[in-house]
Tab-separated table of C-alpha atoms in Angstrom:
chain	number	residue	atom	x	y	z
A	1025	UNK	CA	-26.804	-17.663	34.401
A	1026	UNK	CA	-26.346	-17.704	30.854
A	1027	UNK	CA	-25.728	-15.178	28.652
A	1028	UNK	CA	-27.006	-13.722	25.439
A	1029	UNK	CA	-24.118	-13.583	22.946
A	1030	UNK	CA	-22.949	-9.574	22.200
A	1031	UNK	CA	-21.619	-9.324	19.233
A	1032	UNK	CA	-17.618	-7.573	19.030
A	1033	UNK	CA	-17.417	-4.536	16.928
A	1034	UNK	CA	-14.762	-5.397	14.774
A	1035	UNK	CA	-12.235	-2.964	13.439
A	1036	UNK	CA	-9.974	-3.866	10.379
A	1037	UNK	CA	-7.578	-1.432	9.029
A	1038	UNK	CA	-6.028	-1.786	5.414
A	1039	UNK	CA	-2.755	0.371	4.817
A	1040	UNK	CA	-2.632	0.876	0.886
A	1041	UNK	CA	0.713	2.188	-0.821
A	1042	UNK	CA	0.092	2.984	-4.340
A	1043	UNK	CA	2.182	1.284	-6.812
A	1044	UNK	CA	4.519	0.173	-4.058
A	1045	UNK	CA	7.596	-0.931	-6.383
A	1046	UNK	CA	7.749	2.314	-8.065
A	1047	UNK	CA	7.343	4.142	-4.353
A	1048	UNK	CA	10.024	2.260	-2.879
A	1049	UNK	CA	12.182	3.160	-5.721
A	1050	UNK	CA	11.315	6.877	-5.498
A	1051	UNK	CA	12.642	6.404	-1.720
A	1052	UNK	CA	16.097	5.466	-3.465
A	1053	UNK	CA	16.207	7.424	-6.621
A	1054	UNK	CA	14.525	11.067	-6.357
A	1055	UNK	CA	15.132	11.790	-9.740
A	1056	UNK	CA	11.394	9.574	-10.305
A	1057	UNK	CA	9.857	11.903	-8.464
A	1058	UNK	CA	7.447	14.163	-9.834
A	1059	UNK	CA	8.038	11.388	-13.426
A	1060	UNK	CA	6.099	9.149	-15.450
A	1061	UNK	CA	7.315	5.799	-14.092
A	1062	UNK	CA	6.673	2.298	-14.865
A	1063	UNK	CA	7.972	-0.960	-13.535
A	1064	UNK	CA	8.273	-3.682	-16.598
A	1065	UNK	CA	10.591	-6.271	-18.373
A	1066	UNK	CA	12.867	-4.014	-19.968
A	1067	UNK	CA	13.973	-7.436	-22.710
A	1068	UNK	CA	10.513	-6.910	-24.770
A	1069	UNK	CA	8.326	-4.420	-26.076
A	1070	UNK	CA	5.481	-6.903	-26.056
A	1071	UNK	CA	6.507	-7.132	-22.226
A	1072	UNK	CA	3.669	-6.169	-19.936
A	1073	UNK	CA	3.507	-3.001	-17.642
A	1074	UNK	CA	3.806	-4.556	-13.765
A	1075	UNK	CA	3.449	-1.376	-12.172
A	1076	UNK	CA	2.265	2.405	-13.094
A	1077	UNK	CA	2.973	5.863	-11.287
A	1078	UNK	CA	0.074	8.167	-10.959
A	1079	UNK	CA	1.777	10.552	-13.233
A	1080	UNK	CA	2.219	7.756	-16.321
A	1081	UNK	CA	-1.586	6.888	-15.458
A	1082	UNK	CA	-2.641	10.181	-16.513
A	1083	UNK	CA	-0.781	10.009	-19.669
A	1084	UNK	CA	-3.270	6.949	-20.487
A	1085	UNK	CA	-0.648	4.112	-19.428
A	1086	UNK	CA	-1.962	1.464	-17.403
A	1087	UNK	CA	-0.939	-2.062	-15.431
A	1088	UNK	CA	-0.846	-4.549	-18.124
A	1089	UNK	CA	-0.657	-2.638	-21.240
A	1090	UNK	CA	2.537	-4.202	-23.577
A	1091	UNK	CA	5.564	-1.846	-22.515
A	1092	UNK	CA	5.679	-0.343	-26.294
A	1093	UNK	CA	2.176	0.651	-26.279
A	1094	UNK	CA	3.244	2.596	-22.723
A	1095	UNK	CA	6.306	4.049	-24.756
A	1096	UNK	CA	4.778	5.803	-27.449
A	1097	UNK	CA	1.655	7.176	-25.351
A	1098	UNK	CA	4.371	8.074	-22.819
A	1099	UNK	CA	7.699	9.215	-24.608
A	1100	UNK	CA	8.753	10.813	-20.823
A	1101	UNK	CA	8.124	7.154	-19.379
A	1102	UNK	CA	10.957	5.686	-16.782
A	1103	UNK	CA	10.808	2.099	-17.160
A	1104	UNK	CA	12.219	0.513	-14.347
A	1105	UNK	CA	13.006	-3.543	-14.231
A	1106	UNK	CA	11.497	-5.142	-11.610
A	1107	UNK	CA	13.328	-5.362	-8.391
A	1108	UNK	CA	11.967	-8.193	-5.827
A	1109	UNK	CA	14.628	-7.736	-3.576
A	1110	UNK	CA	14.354	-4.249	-2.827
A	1111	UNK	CA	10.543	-4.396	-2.308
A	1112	UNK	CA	10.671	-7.864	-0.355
A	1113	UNK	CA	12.876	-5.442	1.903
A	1114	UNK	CA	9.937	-2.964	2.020
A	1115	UNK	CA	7.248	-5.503	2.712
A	1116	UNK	CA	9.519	-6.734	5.466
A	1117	UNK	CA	9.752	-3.336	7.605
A	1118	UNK	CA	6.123	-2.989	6.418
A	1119	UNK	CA	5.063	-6.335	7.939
A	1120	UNK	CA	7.422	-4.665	11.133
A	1121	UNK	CA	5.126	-2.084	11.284
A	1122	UNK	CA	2.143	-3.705	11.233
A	1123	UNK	CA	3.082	-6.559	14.189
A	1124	UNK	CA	3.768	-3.495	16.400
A	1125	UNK	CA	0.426	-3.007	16.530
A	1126	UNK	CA	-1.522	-6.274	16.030
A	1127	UNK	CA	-0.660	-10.139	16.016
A	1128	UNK	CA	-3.513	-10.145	13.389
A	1129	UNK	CA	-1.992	-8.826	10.608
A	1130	UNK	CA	-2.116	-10.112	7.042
A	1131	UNK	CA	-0.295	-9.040	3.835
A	1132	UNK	CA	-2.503	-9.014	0.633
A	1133	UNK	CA	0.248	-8.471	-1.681
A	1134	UNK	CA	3.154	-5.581	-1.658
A	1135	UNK	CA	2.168	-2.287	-0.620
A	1136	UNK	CA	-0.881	-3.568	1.147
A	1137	UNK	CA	-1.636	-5.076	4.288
A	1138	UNK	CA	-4.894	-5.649	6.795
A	1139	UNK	CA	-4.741	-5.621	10.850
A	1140	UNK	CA	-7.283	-6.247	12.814
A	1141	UNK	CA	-6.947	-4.036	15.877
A	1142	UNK	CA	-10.129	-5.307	17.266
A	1143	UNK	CA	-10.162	-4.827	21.091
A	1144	UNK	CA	-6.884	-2.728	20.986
A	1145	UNK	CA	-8.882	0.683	21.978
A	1146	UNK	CA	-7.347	0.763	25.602
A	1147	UNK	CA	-3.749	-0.150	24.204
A	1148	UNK	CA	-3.736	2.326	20.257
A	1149	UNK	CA	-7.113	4.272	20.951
A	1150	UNK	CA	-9.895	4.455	18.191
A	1151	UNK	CA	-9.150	2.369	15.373
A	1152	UNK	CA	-8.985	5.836	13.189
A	1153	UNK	CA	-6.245	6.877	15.313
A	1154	UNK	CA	-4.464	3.709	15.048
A	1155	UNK	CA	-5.169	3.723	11.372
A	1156	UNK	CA	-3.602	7.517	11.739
A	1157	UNK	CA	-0.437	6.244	13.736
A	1158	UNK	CA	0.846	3.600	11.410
A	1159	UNK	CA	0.413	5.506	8.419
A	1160	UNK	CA	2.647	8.067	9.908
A	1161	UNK	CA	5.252	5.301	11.066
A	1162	UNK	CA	5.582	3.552	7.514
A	1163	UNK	CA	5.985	7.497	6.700
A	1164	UNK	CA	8.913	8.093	9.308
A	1165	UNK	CA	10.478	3.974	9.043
A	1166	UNK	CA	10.123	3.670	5.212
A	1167	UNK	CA	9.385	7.174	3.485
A	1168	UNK	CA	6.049	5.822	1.953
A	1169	UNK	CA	3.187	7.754	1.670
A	1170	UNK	CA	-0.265	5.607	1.500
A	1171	UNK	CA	-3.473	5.550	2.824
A	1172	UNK	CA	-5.579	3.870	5.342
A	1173	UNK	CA	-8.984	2.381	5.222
A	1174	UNK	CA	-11.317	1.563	8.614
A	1175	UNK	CA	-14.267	-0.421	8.279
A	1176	UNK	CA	-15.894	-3.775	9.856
A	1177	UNK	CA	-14.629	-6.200	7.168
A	1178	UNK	CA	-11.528	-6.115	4.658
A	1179	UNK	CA	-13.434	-5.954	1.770
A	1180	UNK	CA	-14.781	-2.487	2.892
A	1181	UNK	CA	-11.448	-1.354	4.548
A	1182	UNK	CA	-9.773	-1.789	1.309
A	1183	UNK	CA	-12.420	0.487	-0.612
A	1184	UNK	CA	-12.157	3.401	1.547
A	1185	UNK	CA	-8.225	3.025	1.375
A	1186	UNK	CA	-8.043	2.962	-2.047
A	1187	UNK	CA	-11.024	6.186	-2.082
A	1188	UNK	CA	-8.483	8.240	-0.165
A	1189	UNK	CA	-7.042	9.945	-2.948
A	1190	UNK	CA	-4.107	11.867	-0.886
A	1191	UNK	CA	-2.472	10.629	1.876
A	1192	UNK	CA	-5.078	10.064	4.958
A	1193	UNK	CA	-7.629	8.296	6.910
């Protein structure tokens, strides 16, 4: 007897960390905390801004804006250099994380990264507890704080991540 193809429900997470460079150097320096922080060739003013904090964001600087534009809206502004070594680190336990719980896993860039823990309920539970569980481990294994989207497809897991305005589900 042949049968009718059923469709899987598929469930995709996406783990967002806001501006992940500047996170994983809070992690190291706590004097950024609670600052206006950017991440930026510190050789130019006509250098652009790589990465912003949510604080230097509400002062009106923003990714891409030349670093002296970001220095006189922002006088408070941290400008960090860019460190790939240090966040390559990150992504590494990050990418850790994430094959704990899923072969399919798939970085997007740093500080963001899809599984698909499609048929995993028996194994993790629902996919928003799963979603739920490795937030809390990148919390515990790497100090990050970030959010986590659950959807069907990637492109809507990554909205509701980035929605999520505090750290959640």
């Amino acid at each position: 007897m042949i049968r009718p193809f059923e469709p899987v429900d598929r469930n995709i997470i996406h783990v967002h960390i806001p501006a992940f460079p500047i996170a994983v150097a809070r992690v190291s320096r706590p004097d950024l905390r609670g600052r206006p922080v950017a991440v930026a060739p510190v050789h130019s003013e006509r250098a652009l801004v790589l990465s912003v904090s949510s604080e230097a964001r509400k002062e009106g600087v923003f990714k891409g804006m030349p670093l002296g534009k970001a220095v006189k809206l922002c006088p408070r502004l941290a400008v960090l250099p860019p460190d790939p070594e240090l966040t390559q680190k990150a992504v590494r336990v990050l990418s850790d994380v994430a094959a704990r719980y899923t072969p399919l896993w798939e970085p997007s860039h740093p500080g963001h990264v899809y599984l698909d823990v499609t048929g995993t309920n028996r194994l993790w539970g629902k996919a928003k507890d799963t979603a739920d569980r490795v937030r809390r481990d990148i919390k515990t294994r790497l100090s990050l704080a970030g959010t986590a989207g659950v959807a069907s497809n990637k492109m809507v897991s990554s909205i509701a991540s980035r929605v999520i305005r505090s750290e959640g589900v």
